[in-house]
Every structure is written in C-alpha cells, then in structure tokens.
Amino acid sequence: MANDQTDRVVDVLIVGAGNAAFCAAHAARDRGASVLMVEKTPAAETGGNSFYTAGAFRVTHDGVHGLRPYLNETTVARLDTTELSAYPAETFIADMRRLTEGHNDDAMTDRLVSDSADLVAWLAEHGITWRLMYERQSYQRDGRDVFFGGLAVGTVDGGKGLIAQHTAHALGSGVEIRYGTAVTGLLRDDTGRVTGVLCTDAEGNRHQIRAGTVVLAAGGFEADPQRRKDHLGEGWERALVRGSPANTGEVLDAALAVGADRFGDWASCHSVQWDANASPSGGNRELTNQLTRQSYPIGIVVNNRGNRFIDEGADYRNYTYAKYGREILRQPEGIAFQLFDATTRPLLRTEEYDSSPITMAEADTLEDLAAKLGIDPDGLVRTVREFNGSIEDRPFEPAVKDNRVAKVDPPKSNWAMALATPPFYGYAVSCGITFTFGGLRVAVDNAQVLDTEGERIPGLYAAGELVGGLFSGNYPGGTGLTAGAVFGRAAGAAAAAESAAN
Ligand SMILES: Cc1cc2nc3c(=O)[nH]c(=O)nc-3n(C[C@H](O)[C@H](O)[C@H](O)COP(=O)(O)OP(=O)(O)OC[C@H]3O[C@@H](n4cnc5c(N)ncnc54)[C@H](O)[C@@H]3O)c2cc1C
C-alpha cells in the first residue's frame, strides 16, 4: 500500500539520469554540493535517450590539432590520413539558424556554441573518453578519411559508453543515484521557492525529498502517444519511439504546474528514418541506434506507390535526417523504402545496414524488389527510369556536395547515382521519433527556470530535452548531447551556488 514519507535534505536534487542530468551532477559536485539523482527507470534500463545515442557531440574545434589530446589511441593512429576541417563558432551558429529557419533563440544558441568549445576537455576531466566517428561521418577519398557535415567527435562505445562513464564518474565522486523512482511533482515553500520533489518508488510508496535546489533533466514527451498527438498533431501517435520509453512529459507538466513558462516549438520534433518493424513503444537496448537508416543521401527513397517525395541529396545527411521522419509519416501507410544497387551498396553505413534483424529485400530486378517489399512495381519502374535518365553526369563524391543532380520532381541535388546495376536492395523505413523540441524557458546565463512573467523561479533549474528554444522543424546532428551538456553544466553549477547561499 502507498504511504507518504519525507526524506532527508540534499543540496542539489537532479531529476533524471541521462547526459544532461550527469553534466549537472558533475558540475554541482565540483562545487562541493551533495547531489542526489532521482531516476524513474530501474538501473538496468537507465540512461534515458542518451543511452541509445551514437554518442555524437557537435562542438566547435580547429580541426584535428586541438582535439588530438582528447582522442583515444586508435583514432590518433589514423590522424595522419584524416581530413577534418575546422568547425568555427560562426558556422555552428549559421547551421542552427539555417536549419531552424531562424526559429532558434539567438542568445541560447550563442551560449550553446561558445560553451561547446571546451566541452570535450571538460567531459574528459569527468571520465568521458573520445574518438572520431570514421564509420558514420567520413568517406574514403584517395586513401584519406574525409569528414563531412560538421560532426566528427563521439564518445567511445557511443551512448552506452557515455552513460557507463558518466555513471562511474558520478558514483566515484560521491553522487547518489536513486533508481526506480519517478518524480511526480515539485514542492514549494510559502515564498514560491522550489524546495524538493514528490516522487513514487517502485513499490508505490510516495516520498517527499527536500533539497536546496532542484535541476530538471527528465527529457521531453516523445514517449507518450497522447501528448504527441496533442502537441505534434494527428498521426504522431503512430510514430515509433527510438529511445527511452520513460520520457513521457510528466516532469514538464510538474514544472508548468508551479508556473514555469513554455518555450520553443512544441509542435515539432526530431524524427528520422527508422526500421519499419522496430518496436513502437521504445528503443532496443542491444541494437540502440543501429535501427536507424542514414545512408539515404546516396540512394533514393520511395513510398509504396513507387514515388519519390524528398530530395535525398539536399544537404549532408547531418542537416536533413532529423526532418525526414515526418515526411515518411505523411506517406501512405506511413512507410517508405530506401533503394540502392550493387554500385552504392558498399558505401552504406555497416553498423546500420548490416545490422540484424533488418527489414529489407534484395532482388535482381526492380519488379522483383517491388513485389518483395510491397511497392507498386509499375510506379517504381517509372520512377527509376525517369530518375536515371535525368542525372547530370559529374564525378560522384560522397564526402563533398558534388552537384551530381537528378533533375526530376522532387530533384536530387547531390550524389545522384543511377539505380542500374543488380542486385537491387530495398530497406523499409517508418518514422522514428527521437525527441520533442518544445520545453521550458530557462535563463541563458544559468539555466534557471523562468516563469510566465519572465522571472526566475527560486530553486529550480533545467537542462536537456525538456528545455525549449534551440530547435524547430530541423536540427544539426549531434547537437542534443551538446545542448544537454552545456546547459546541464550551467544548471548544476548555479544550483550548487544557490543551494550554498540559502
Ligand atoms: C536512437 C537515438 C540516437 C541519438 N543519437 C544522438 C547523437 O549521436 N548525438 C546527439 O547529440 N543526440 C542524439 N540523440 C538525441 C539525444 O539522445 C538527446 O538529445 C539527449 O540524450 C537528451 O539528453 P537528456 O539528458 O535531456 O535526456 P535523456 O537522456 O532522455 O534523460 C532523461 C532521463 O529522465 C528520466 N525521467 C523521465 N521522467 C522521469 C520522472 N518522472 N522522474 C525521474 N526521472 C525521469 C528518464 O528515465 C531518463 O533517464 C539520439 C537519440 C536517440 C533516441
């Protein structure tokens, strides 16, 4: 039977145990605060969406030179044959503006970008190990590995490694983590200061935990079909959840209930092309990001009528992938097929396209491929004939925008290769939702939650997916982990300082 208990006081209480939460925990511990993390899932299912990631962080850098001290031995051994352009602050800012069509908050973006510069070093001091992501973010050219699209740095062992290393460092520094405990509300005193949380443990016991300050880092509402339908619109209840099933938005609601302001684009989200037979309700902890299909820029994507509907080569994958999930949701049956032939198949990301199980077919003719996948064969043959006949013959170079255009409707602006050499390969994809873009409004200087009057709510901070203002409609790959780390670090430091002052 449920009963009520009041627990001890801690300086900083952090809600969640994903990347943003751990960054807040490290920053608060660095300032001497006692830290308790309260996480909804059991330890065996922990890490939030951060666990499922590739561990890719978008940070500013000056090329391999500045990154070298933080990279693992395997990467350092390859640096002499690596081409990685610098990624300066102005390019990161321009990417954010371009992709969100100016709907990003400029002050938050400036903070995100400027604080990304020392993030690799800061996280390395807090137990995170680094590599360059050759297998995902580069192509071979003349014996050299050429990176594209502003994203190169990742954690060793991806999201699994990130969470394991965060957890080890946090526990080693004296942070306590209480798993299996879901936060359901916030406690306040007579002055409006947030003084702790209400939560329910795995046995159904309700607790009040008192704290000097509280940091919310409990993710968005992407795993709740009803909230998706309410905010993103009709049809989104059918999207497949790529990551944690636990990010269901109740902590956002708890913050709104104490007067927090909404911010950012609550009507859009990050969504990608995802194996059509993946679970609807949450990611696979073994395969994690392997269920994604991200080599579409070198193929074509058709619906089950055999029609193309996106410009697969509009830009580097890192700048288009997060908006193409929603385009699939709009297609008949919410399904699409990425198609390649024997020429392009060797260029596909191995970890994704050689993954098992996988929803795909292979055939020696387009008609057979269509029959195996459930695509209208006449439509497919017509689409491919028109596509193949419209390609401007220029050199094919997957690591740069090669202007190898297919002049059809919709056009393919780069990397257009005829589907002509059997066998043909088709991969069935649906819309996989990653995370929601809307969230709370926070002060840019210290990640303190703002109320609807723009005033700081005493004792309350937020970071990660549940903060709004950075993204809308689209998103530059690798920015979610960076955003969580930048604002998590800021929130943890400020929460520790406010707790010490009270
Ligand atoms: C398959 C996949 C691949 C991705 N790859 C990348 C990538 O390579 N690079 C990148 O930048 N981004 C990537 N992303 C996006 C990235 O995961 C998020 O932007 C980032 O992890 C968000 O971190 P967070 O700490 O805000 O949230 P999370 O990591 O989701 O953590 C939220 C935590 O809060 C907990 N929680 C929820 N509700 C409660 C409650 N009521 N009480 C207590 N705890 C609660 C959850 O259980 C969870 O542990 C990927 C996402 C997915 C799903």
Coordinates of C-alpha atoms and ligand atoms in Angstrom, one line a residue:
M1 CA 0.0 0.0 0.0
A2 CA 1.2 3.5 -0.8
N3 CA 2.3 5.6 2.1
D4 CA 3.9 9.1 2.5
Q5 CA 7.4 9.6 3.7
T6 CA 9.6 12.7 4.0
D7 CA 13.2 12.1 3.1
R8 CA 16.4 13.8 4.1
V9 CA 17.7 17.0 2.7
V10 CA 20.3 17.1 -0.1
D11 CA 22.0 20.3 -1.5
V12 CA 21.1 19.6 -5.2
L13 CA 18.5 17.1 -6.4
I14 CA 18.6 16.2 -10.1
V15 CA 15.7 14.6 -11.8
G16 CA 16.8 12.1 -14.4
A17 CA 20.0 10.2 -15.2
G18 CA 20.7 11.0 -18.8
N19 CA 23.5 13.1 -20.2
A20 CA 22.1 16.5 -19.1
A21 CA 21.5 15.2 -15.6
F22 CA 25.0 13.8 -15.2
C23 CA 26.6 17.0 -16.5
A24 CA 24.6 18.9 -13.9
A25 CA 25.7 16.4 -11.2
H26 CA 29.4 16.7 -12.1
A27 CA 29.2 20.5 -12.1
A28 CA 27.4 20.6 -8.7
R29 CA 29.8 18.1 -7.1
D30 CA 32.8 20.1 -8.4
R31 CA 31.4 23.0 -6.3
G32 CA 31.2 20.7 -3.2
A33 CA 27.4 20.2 -3.2
S34 CA 25.9 17.0 -2.0
V35 CA 24.0 15.6 -5.0
L36 CA 21.1 13.1 -5.4
M37 CA 19.9 11.9 -8.8
V38 CA 16.4 10.6 -8.9
E39 CA 15.7 8.4 -11.9
K40 CA 12.4 6.8 -13.0
T41 CA 13.7 3.6 -14.5
P42 CA 15.4 0.7 -12.8
A43 CA 19.2 0.7 -13.0
A44 CA 19.1 -2.0 -15.8
E45 CA 17.1 0.4 -18.0
T46 CA 18.7 3.7 -17.2
G47 CA 20.4 6.4 -19.2
G48 CA 17.4 7.9 -21.0
N49 CA 17.7 8.7 -24.6
S50 CA 21.4 9.4 -24.0
F51 CA 22.0 5.6 -23.7
Y52 CA 20.6 5.0 -27.2
T53 CA 22.7 7.6 -29.0
A54 CA 25.7 7.2 -31.2
G55 CA 27.5 9.5 -28.7
A56 CA 28.0 12.1 -31.3
F57 CA 28.7 15.6 -30.0
R58 CA 28.7 18.7 -32.3
V59 CA 31.3 21.1 -30.9
T60 CA 33.4 23.9 -32.3
H61 CA 37.0 23.0 -33.0
D62 CA 40.0 23.9 -35.1
G63 CA 40.4 20.5 -36.8
V64 CA 42.4 17.6 -35.6
H65 CA 45.1 19.7 -33.8
G66 CA 43.0 20.9 -30.9
L67 CA 41.1 17.6 -30.5
R68 CA 44.2 15.3 -30.6
P69 CA 44.9 15.4 -26.8
Y70 CA 41.5 14.0 -26.0
L71 CA 41.2 11.3 -28.6
N72 CA 41.8 7.6 -28.0
E73 CA 44.8 5.7 -29.3
T74 CA 43.0 4.1 -32.2
T75 CA 41.9 7.5 -33.5
V76 CA 45.3 9.2 -33.0
A77 CA 46.9 6.4 -35.1
R78 CA 44.7 7.5 -38.1
L79 CA 45.1 11.2 -37.8
D80 CA 47.9 11.5 -40.4
T81 CA 45.4 10.3 -43.1
T82 CA 42.4 12.2 -41.7
E83 CA 40.9 15.3 -43.2
L84 CA 38.8 17.2 -40.7
S85 CA 38.0 20.8 -41.4
A86 CA 37.8 23.3 -38.5
Y87 CA 34.2 23.9 -37.3
P88 CA 34.2 27.5 -36.1
A89 CA 31.5 29.2 -34.0
E90 CA 30.1 31.2 -36.8
T91 CA 29.5 28.1 -38.9
F92 CA 27.7 26.3 -35.9
I93 CA 25.6 29.4 -35.4
A94 CA 24.8 29.7 -39.1
D95 CA 23.8 26.0 -39.2
M96 CA 21.4 26.5 -36.2
R97 CA 19.8 29.5 -37.9
R98 CA 19.6 27.8 -41.3
L99 CA 18.1 24.5 -40.2
T100 CA 15.6 26.1 -37.8
E101 CA 14.7 28.8 -40.4
G102 CA 15.5 31.4 -37.8
H103 CA 13.2 29.9 -35.1
N104 CA 16.2 29.2 -32.7
D105 CA 16.6 31.6 -29.8
D106 CA 19.8 33.6 -30.6
A107 CA 21.0 34.1 -27.0
M108 CA 20.6 30.4 -26.2
T109 CA 22.3 29.5 -29.4
D110 CA 25.3 31.7 -28.7
R111 CA 25.7 30.1 -25.3
L112 CA 25.4 26.6 -26.8
V113 CA 28.0 27.3 -29.4
S114 CA 30.5 29.2 -27.2
D115 CA 30.3 26.7 -24.4
S116 CA 30.7 23.8 -26.8
A117 CA 34.3 24.8 -27.3
D118 CA 35.7 23.3 -24.1
L119 CA 33.2 20.6 -23.7
V120 CA 35.3 17.7 -24.9
A121 CA 38.1 18.8 -22.4
W122 CA 35.6 19.3 -19.6
L123 CA 33.9 16.0 -20.1
A124 CA 37.3 14.2 -20.4
E125 CA 38.0 15.6 -16.9
H126 CA 34.8 14.0 -15.8
G127 CA 35.6 10.5 -17.1
I128 CA 34.4 10.6 -20.8
T129 CA 36.6 9.1 -23.5
W130 CA 36.6 10.3 -27.1
R131 CA 37.1 9.2 -30.7
L132 CA 36.4 10.4 -34.2
M133 CA 33.4 8.6 -35.8
Y134 CA 35.0 7.4 -39.0
E135 CA 32.4 4.8 -39.7
R136 CA 29.5 7.3 -39.6
Q137 CA 30.9 10.7 -40.6
S138 CA 33.6 10.2 -43.2
Y139 CA 34.1 8.7 -46.6
Q140 CA 37.4 7.4 -48.1
R141 CA 39.0 9.6 -50.8
D142 CA 42.4 8.8 -52.3
G143 CA 43.4 6.8 -49.3
R144 CA 42.3 9.5 -46.8
D145 CA 39.3 9.7 -44.5
V146 CA 37.4 12.9 -45.3
F147 CA 34.9 14.1 -42.7
F148 CA 31.7 15.9 -43.8
G149 CA 28.9 17.9 -42.3
G150 CA 30.4 19.5 -39.2
L151 CA 30.2 16.4 -37.0
A152 CA 33.1 14.2 -36.1
V153 CA 33.6 13.8 -32.3
G154 CA 32.0 10.9 -30.5
T155 CA 32.2 9.1 -27.2
V156 CA 34.0 5.7 -27.0
D157 CA 31.3 3.0 -27.2
G158 CA 28.6 5.5 -28.2
G159 CA 25.7 6.2 -25.9
K160 CA 26.3 3.0 -23.9
G161 CA 29.8 4.1 -23.2
L162 CA 28.7 7.7 -22.4
I163 CA 26.2 6.5 -19.7
A164 CA 28.6 3.9 -18.2
Q165 CA 31.4 6.5 -18.0
H166 CA 29.1 9.3 -16.6
T167 CA 27.7 6.9 -14.0
A168 CA 31.1 5.6 -12.9
H169 CA 32.4 9.2 -12.5
A170 CA 29.4 10.4 -10.7
L171 CA 29.3 7.5 -8.2
G172 CA 33.1 7.8 -7.8
S173 CA 32.7 11.4 -6.9
G174 CA 30.1 10.8 -4.2
V175 CA 26.9 11.4 -6.2
E176 CA 24.0 9.2 -5.0
I177 CA 21.6 7.8 -7.7
R178 CA 18.2 6.5 -6.7
Y179 CA 16.8 4.4 -9.5
G180 CA 13.2 3.2 -9.9
T181 CA 11.8 6.5 -8.5
A182 CA 9.5 8.7 -10.6
V183 CA 9.2 12.4 -9.9
T184 CA 5.5 13.4 -9.9
G185 CA 5.5 17.0 -8.6
L186 CA 7.6 19.8 -7.1
L187 CA 7.5 21.1 -3.5
R188 CA 7.5 24.8 -2.8
D189 CA 7.6 26.9 0.3
D190 CA 5.4 29.9 1.1
T191 CA 7.7 32.2 -0.9
G192 CA 7.4 30.1 -4.1
R193 CA 10.9 28.7 -3.8
V194 CA 11.2 25.1 -5.0
T195 CA 12.3 23.0 -2.1
G196 CA 12.2 19.4 -3.3
V197 CA 10.2 16.9 -5.2
L198 CA 7.3 14.5 -4.8
C199 CA 8.1 11.0 -6.1
T200 CA 6.9 7.4 -6.2
D201 CA 9.2 4.5 -5.7
A202 CA 9.0 1.1 -7.4
E203 CA 6.8 -0.3 -4.6
G204 CA 4.3 2.6 -5.0
N205 CA 5.5 4.4 -1.9
R206 CA 5.2 8.2 -2.2
H207 CA 8.1 10.3 -0.9
Q208 CA 8.9 13.9 -0.5
I209 CA 12.5 14.6 -0.9
R210 CA 13.7 18.0 0.4
A211 CA 16.6 19.7 -1.4
G212 CA 18.4 23.1 -1.5
T213 CA 17.7 23.3 -5.3
V214 CA 16.3 21.1 -8.0
V215 CA 17.5 20.5 -11.5
L216 CA 15.1 19.0 -14.0
A217 CA 16.7 16.9 -16.7
A218 CA 13.9 14.3 -17.4
G219 CA 13.7 14.5 -21.2
G220 CA 10.8 15.5 -23.4
F221 CA 7.3 13.9 -24.0
E222 CA 8.2 11.8 -27.1
A223 CA 7.4 8.5 -25.5
D224 CA 3.8 9.5 -24.7
P225 CA 1.4 8.9 -27.6
Q226 CA -1.4 11.1 -26.3
R227 CA 0.9 14.1 -25.6
R228 CA 2.4 13.6 -29.1
K229 CA -1.0 13.7 -30.6
D230 CA -2.0 16.8 -28.5
H231 CA 1.1 18.8 -29.3
L232 CA 2.6 17.5 -32.6
G233 CA -0.7 16.7 -34.2
E234 CA -2.8 13.9 -35.6
G235 CA -0.8 10.9 -36.8
W236 CA 2.1 11.3 -34.4
E237 CA 0.7 8.8 -32.0
R238 CA 1.8 6.2 -34.6
A239 CA 5.5 7.2 -34.7
L240 CA 8.0 4.6 -33.4
V241 CA 9.8 5.7 -30.2
R242 CA 13.6 5.4 -30.9
G243 CA 14.8 5.8 -27.4
S244 CA 13.7 5.7 -23.8
P245 CA 10.1 4.7 -23.1
A246 CA 10.3 6.7 -19.9
N247 CA 10.4 10.3 -21.4
T248 CA 6.6 10.8 -21.1
G249 CA 6.5 14.5 -20.1
E250 CA 5.1 14.4 -16.6
V251 CA 8.1 16.4 -15.3
L252 CA 7.4 19.1 -17.8
D253 CA 3.8 19.2 -16.5
A254 CA 5.1 19.4 -12.9
A255 CA 7.2 22.4 -13.9
L256 CA 4.3 24.1 -15.7
A257 CA 2.1 23.5 -12.6
V258 CA 4.5 25.7 -10.5
G259 CA 4.3 28.5 -13.0
A260 CA 7.2 27.7 -15.4
D261 CA 6.9 29.1 -18.9
R262 CA 6.7 27.1 -22.1
F263 CA 9.3 27.9 -24.7
G264 CA 10.3 26.9 -28.2
D265 CA 8.4 24.9 -30.7
W266 CA 6.0 22.5 -29.0
A267 CA 4.6 21.5 -32.4
S268 CA 7.7 19.9 -33.9
C269 CA 10.2 17.3 -33.1
H270 CA 13.3 15.3 -34.2
S271 CA 12.3 12.3 -36.3
V272 CA 14.2 10.0 -38.6
Q273 CA 14.0 7.1 -41.0
W274 CA 13.9 4.0 -38.7
D275 CA 13.5 0.3 -39.3
A276 CA 9.8 -0.2 -40.2
N277 CA 9.4 -3.2 -37.9
A278 CA 11.0 -1.6 -34.8
S279 CA 9.0 -1.5 -31.6
P280 CA 6.6 1.4 -31.4
S281 CA 7.0 2.0 -27.7
G282 CA 10.7 2.3 -27.1
G283 CA 14.2 1.6 -28.4
N284 CA 16.1 -1.7 -28.4
R285 CA 18.9 -1.6 -25.7
E286 CA 21.0 -4.1 -27.6
L287 CA 20.8 -2.5 -31.1
T288 CA 20.2 1.1 -29.9
N289 CA 21.0 3.4 -32.9
Q290 CA 21.6 0.5 -35.3
L291 CA 17.9 0.6 -36.2
T292 CA 18.3 3.9 -38.0
R293 CA 19.0 4.1 -41.8
Q294 CA 21.1 7.1 -42.6
S295 CA 22.8 6.4 -45.9
Y296 CA 19.8 7.6 -47.9
P297 CA 21.8 10.6 -49.5
I298 CA 23.5 8.1 -51.8
G299 CA 20.2 6.3 -52.8
I300 CA 16.6 7.1 -53.5
V301 CA 13.6 6.9 -51.1
V302 CA 10.2 6.0 -52.5
N303 CA 6.7 5.4 -50.9
N304 CA 4.6 2.3 -51.5
R305 CA 3.3 3.8 -54.8
G306 CA 6.9 3.8 -56.0
N307 CA 7.1 7.7 -55.9
R308 CA 9.9 9.7 -54.6
F309 CA 8.9 12.5 -52.1
I310 CA 12.1 14.1 -50.7
D311 CA 15.3 15.5 -52.0
E312 CA 17.6 12.8 -50.6
G313 CA 20.7 14.9 -51.5
A314 CA 19.5 18.3 -50.4
D315 CA 22.4 18.6 -48.0
Y316 CA 24.8 16.4 -46.0
R317 CA 22.9 13.8 -44.0
N318 CA 23.6 15.6 -40.7
Y319 CA 21.5 18.5 -41.9
T320 CA 18.5 16.7 -43.3
Y321 CA 18.0 13.5 -41.4
A322 CA 16.1 14.9 -38.4
K323 CA 13.2 16.3 -40.6
Y324 CA 12.8 13.3 -42.9
G325 CA 11.0 11.1 -40.4
R326 CA 8.0 13.4 -40.5
E327 CA 7.9 13.2 -44.3
I328 CA 7.6 9.4 -44.1
L329 CA 4.8 9.7 -41.6
R330 CA 2.8 11.7 -44.3
Q331 CA 3.2 8.9 -46.8
P332 CA 0.5 6.1 -47.4
E333 CA 0.7 3.6 -44.5
G334 CA 3.5 5.8 -43.0
I335 CA 6.1 3.6 -44.8
A336 CA 8.9 4.2 -47.3
F337 CA 11.8 2.3 -48.9
Q338 CA 15.4 3.3 -49.3
L339 CA 16.8 1.8 -52.5
F340 CA 20.4 1.2 -53.6
D341 CA 22.1 -1.0 -56.2
A342 CA 25.3 -3.0 -56.4
T343 CA 27.3 0.2 -57.0
T344 CA 26.2 2.1 -53.9
R345 CA 25.6 -0.8 -51.5
P346 CA 29.3 -1.0 -50.4
L347 CA 29.1 2.7 -49.3
L348 CA 26.3 2.2 -46.8
R349 CA 27.0 2.5 -43.0
T350 CA 27.9 -1.0 -42.0
E351 CA 26.6 -0.8 -38.4
E352 CA 23.1 0.2 -39.7
Y353 CA 22.7 -1.8 -42.9
D354 CA 24.4 -5.0 -41.9
S355 CA 22.5 -5.0 -38.6
S356 CA 20.2 -7.9 -37.8
P357 CA 17.3 -8.2 -37.7
I358 CA 16.6 -5.8 -40.5
T359 CA 13.6 -5.1 -42.7
M360 CA 14.9 -5.4 -46.2
A361 CA 14.9 -7.2 -49.5
E362 CA 17.3 -7.9 -52.3
A363 CA 16.4 -8.8 -55.9
D364 CA 17.9 -8.9 -59.4
T365 CA 15.1 -6.8 -61.0
L366 CA 13.2 -3.8 -59.8
E367 CA 9.9 -5.6 -60.3
D368 CA 11.0 -8.4 -58.0
L369 CA 12.2 -6.0 -55.4
A370 CA 8.9 -4.1 -55.6
A371 CA 7.0 -7.4 -55.2
K372 CA 9.1 -8.4 -52.1
L373 CA 8.7 -5.0 -50.4
G374 CA 5.1 -4.3 -51.3
I375 CA 5.8 -1.4 -53.6
D376 CA 3.7 -0.8 -56.8
P377 CA 6.0 -2.2 -59.5
D378 CA 4.9 0.0 -62.3
G379 CA 5.3 3.1 -60.2
L380 CA 8.7 2.1 -59.1
V381 CA 10.0 1.2 -62.6
R382 CA 8.7 4.5 -63.9
T383 CA 10.3 6.5 -61.1
V384 CA 13.6 4.8 -61.5
R385 CA 13.6 5.2 -65.3
E386 CA 12.9 9.0 -65.0
F387 CA 15.4 9.4 -62.2
N388 CA 18.2 7.5 -64.1
G389 CA 17.5 9.5 -67.2
S390 CA 17.8 12.9 -65.5
I391 CA 21.2 12.7 -63.9
E392 CA 23.8 15.3 -64.8
D393 CA 27.0 13.4 -65.4
R394 CA 29.6 14.7 -63.0
P395 CA 32.1 12.9 -60.7
F396 CA 30.4 11.2 -57.7
E397 CA 32.0 12.4 -54.5
P398 CA 30.1 11.4 -51.3
A399 CA 32.2 13.4 -48.9
V400 CA 31.5 16.8 -50.6
K401 CA 28.4 18.3 -52.2
D402 CA 29.2 17.1 -55.7
N403 CA 26.3 18.8 -57.6
R404 CA 25.6 15.5 -59.3
V405 CA 22.0 16.4 -59.7
A406 CA 19.0 14.4 -60.8
K407 CA 16.6 16.9 -62.5
V408 CA 13.3 15.3 -61.6
D409 CA 10.5 16.3 -59.3
P410 CA 11.5 16.4 -56.5
P411 CA 15.1 16.9 -57.6
K412 CA 18.0 15.1 -56.0
S413 CA 20.6 17.9 -55.6
N414 CA 23.7 15.9 -54.9
W415 CA 25.0 12.4 -55.1
A416 CA 22.5 11.2 -57.8
M417 CA 23.6 7.7 -58.9
A418 CA 21.5 5.6 -61.3
L419 CA 19.9 2.5 -59.9
A420 CA 21.1 0.3 -62.7
T421 CA 23.4 -2.5 -61.5
P422 CA 21.7 -5.5 -59.9
P423 CA 21.3 -6.8 -57.3
F424 CA 19.0 -4.1 -56.1
Y425 CA 18.5 -3.5 -52.3
G426 CA 15.5 -2.0 -50.5
Y427 CA 15.2 -1.1 -46.8
A428 CA 11.8 -0.5 -45.3
V429 CA 11.6 2.6 -43.0
S430 CA 9.0 4.3 -40.8
C431 CA 9.0 7.5 -38.8
G432 CA 11.1 7.1 -35.6
I433 CA 10.6 9.9 -33.2
T434 CA 13.8 10.9 -31.3
F435 CA 12.8 13.8 -29.0
T436 CA 10.5 16.8 -28.8
F437 CA 11.7 20.3 -29.4
G438 CA 9.3 22.3 -27.1
G439 CA 10.1 22.7 -23.4
L440 CA 10.6 25.1 -20.6
R441 CA 12.1 28.6 -20.8
V442 CA 15.4 29.0 -18.9
A443 CA 17.7 31.9 -18.2
V444 CA 20.5 31.8 -20.6
D445 CA 23.2 32.7 -18.0
N446 CA 22.5 29.9 -15.5
A447 CA 19.7 27.6 -16.8
Q448 CA 17.3 28.7 -14.1
V449 CA 13.7 28.1 -15.0
L450 CA 11.7 31.2 -15.8
D451 CA 8.0 31.8 -15.0
T452 CA 5.4 33.2 -17.3
E453 CA 6.4 36.7 -16.2
G454 CA 10.0 36.1 -17.2
E455 CA 11.0 35.9 -13.5
R456 CA 13.4 33.3 -12.2
I457 CA 11.8 30.6 -10.1
P458 CA 13.9 30.3 -7.0
G459 CA 15.5 26.9 -6.5
L460 CA 14.6 25.5 -10.0
Y461 CA 16.9 24.8 -12.9
A462 CA 16.5 22.7 -16.1
A463 CA 18.6 21.2 -18.9
G464 CA 18.5 18.9 -21.9
E465 CA 15.5 17.8 -23.9
L466 CA 13.0 19.4 -21.6
V467 CA 14.3 22.9 -22.3
G468 CA 12.8 24.6 -25.3
G469 CA 14.2 27.4 -27.6
L470 CA 17.0 25.8 -29.5
F471 CA 15.4 23.7 -32.3
S472 CA 12.4 23.9 -34.6
G473 CA 11.5 21.8 -37.6
N474 CA 15.0 20.5 -38.1
Y475 CA 18.3 20.1 -36.2
P476 CA 22.0 19.8 -36.8
G477 CA 23.1 16.2 -36.0
G478 CA 25.0 15.9 -32.7
T479 CA 23.5 19.0 -31.0
G480 CA 21.2 17.3 -28.5
L481 CA 24.0 15.9 -26.4
T482 CA 26.0 19.1 -26.7
A483 CA 22.9 21.2 -25.6
G484 CA 22.3 18.9 -22.6
A485 CA 26.0 19.1 -21.5
V486 CA 26.2 22.9 -21.9
F487 CA 23.0 23.7 -20.1
G488 CA 23.4 20.8 -17.7
R489 CA 26.9 22.1 -16.6
A490 CA 25.5 25.6 -16.2
A491 CA 22.4 24.4 -14.3
G492 CA 24.5 22.2 -11.9
A493 CA 26.9 25.0 -11.1
A494 CA 24.2 27.5 -10.5
A495 CA 22.1 25.1 -8.5
A496 CA 25.0 24.3 -6.2
A497 CA 25.8 28.0 -5.7
E498 CA 22.2 28.9 -4.9
S499 CA 21.9 25.9 -2.5
A500 CA 25.0 27.0 -0.7
A501 CA 23.7 30.6 -0.4
N502 CA 20.5 29.6 1.3
Ligands
LIG1 C1 18.5 6.4 -31.1 C2 18.9 7.8 -30.7 C3 20.2 8.3 -31.2 C4 20.6 9.5 -30.9 N1 21.8 9.9 -31.3 C5 22.3 11.1 -30.8 C6 23.7 11.5 -31.1 O1 24.5 10.7 -31.5 N2 24.1 12.8 -30.7 C7 23.2 13.7 -30.1 O2 23.6 14.8 -29.8 N3 21.9 13.3 -29.8 C8 21.5 12.1 -30.2 N4 20.2 11.7 -29.9 C9 19.4 12.7 -29.1 C10 19.8 12.6 -27.6 O3 19.5 11.4 -27.1 C11 19.1 13.6 -26.7 O4 19.2 14.9 -27.3 C12 19.8 13.7 -25.4 O5 20.2 12.4 -25.0 C13 18.9 14.2 -24.3 O6 19.5 14.1 -23.1 P1 18.7 14.4 -21.8 O7 19.6 14.2 -20.6 O8 18.0 15.7 -21.9 O9 17.5 13.3 -21.8 P2 17.6 11.7 -21.5 O10 18.9 11.2 -21.8 O11 16.5 11.1 -22.3 O12 17.4 11.5 -20.0 C14 16.1 11.8 -19.4 C15 16.1 11.0 -18.1 O13 15.0 11.4 -17.3 C16 14.3 10.2 -16.8 N5 12.9 10.6 -16.4 C17 11.9 10.8 -17.2 N6 10.8 11.0 -16.5 C18 11.2 11.0 -15.2 C19 10.5 11.2 -14.0 N7 9.2 11.4 -13.9 N8 11.2 11.0 -12.8 C20 12.5 10.7 -12.8 N9 13.2 10.6 -14.0 C21 12.5 10.7 -15.1 C22 14.4 9.2 -17.9 O14 14.2 7.9 -17.5 C23 15.8 9.5 -18.4 O15 16.8 8.7 -17.8 C24 19.7 10.4 -30.1 C25 18.5 9.9 -29.6 C26 18.1 8.6 -29.9 C27 16.8 8.2 -29.3

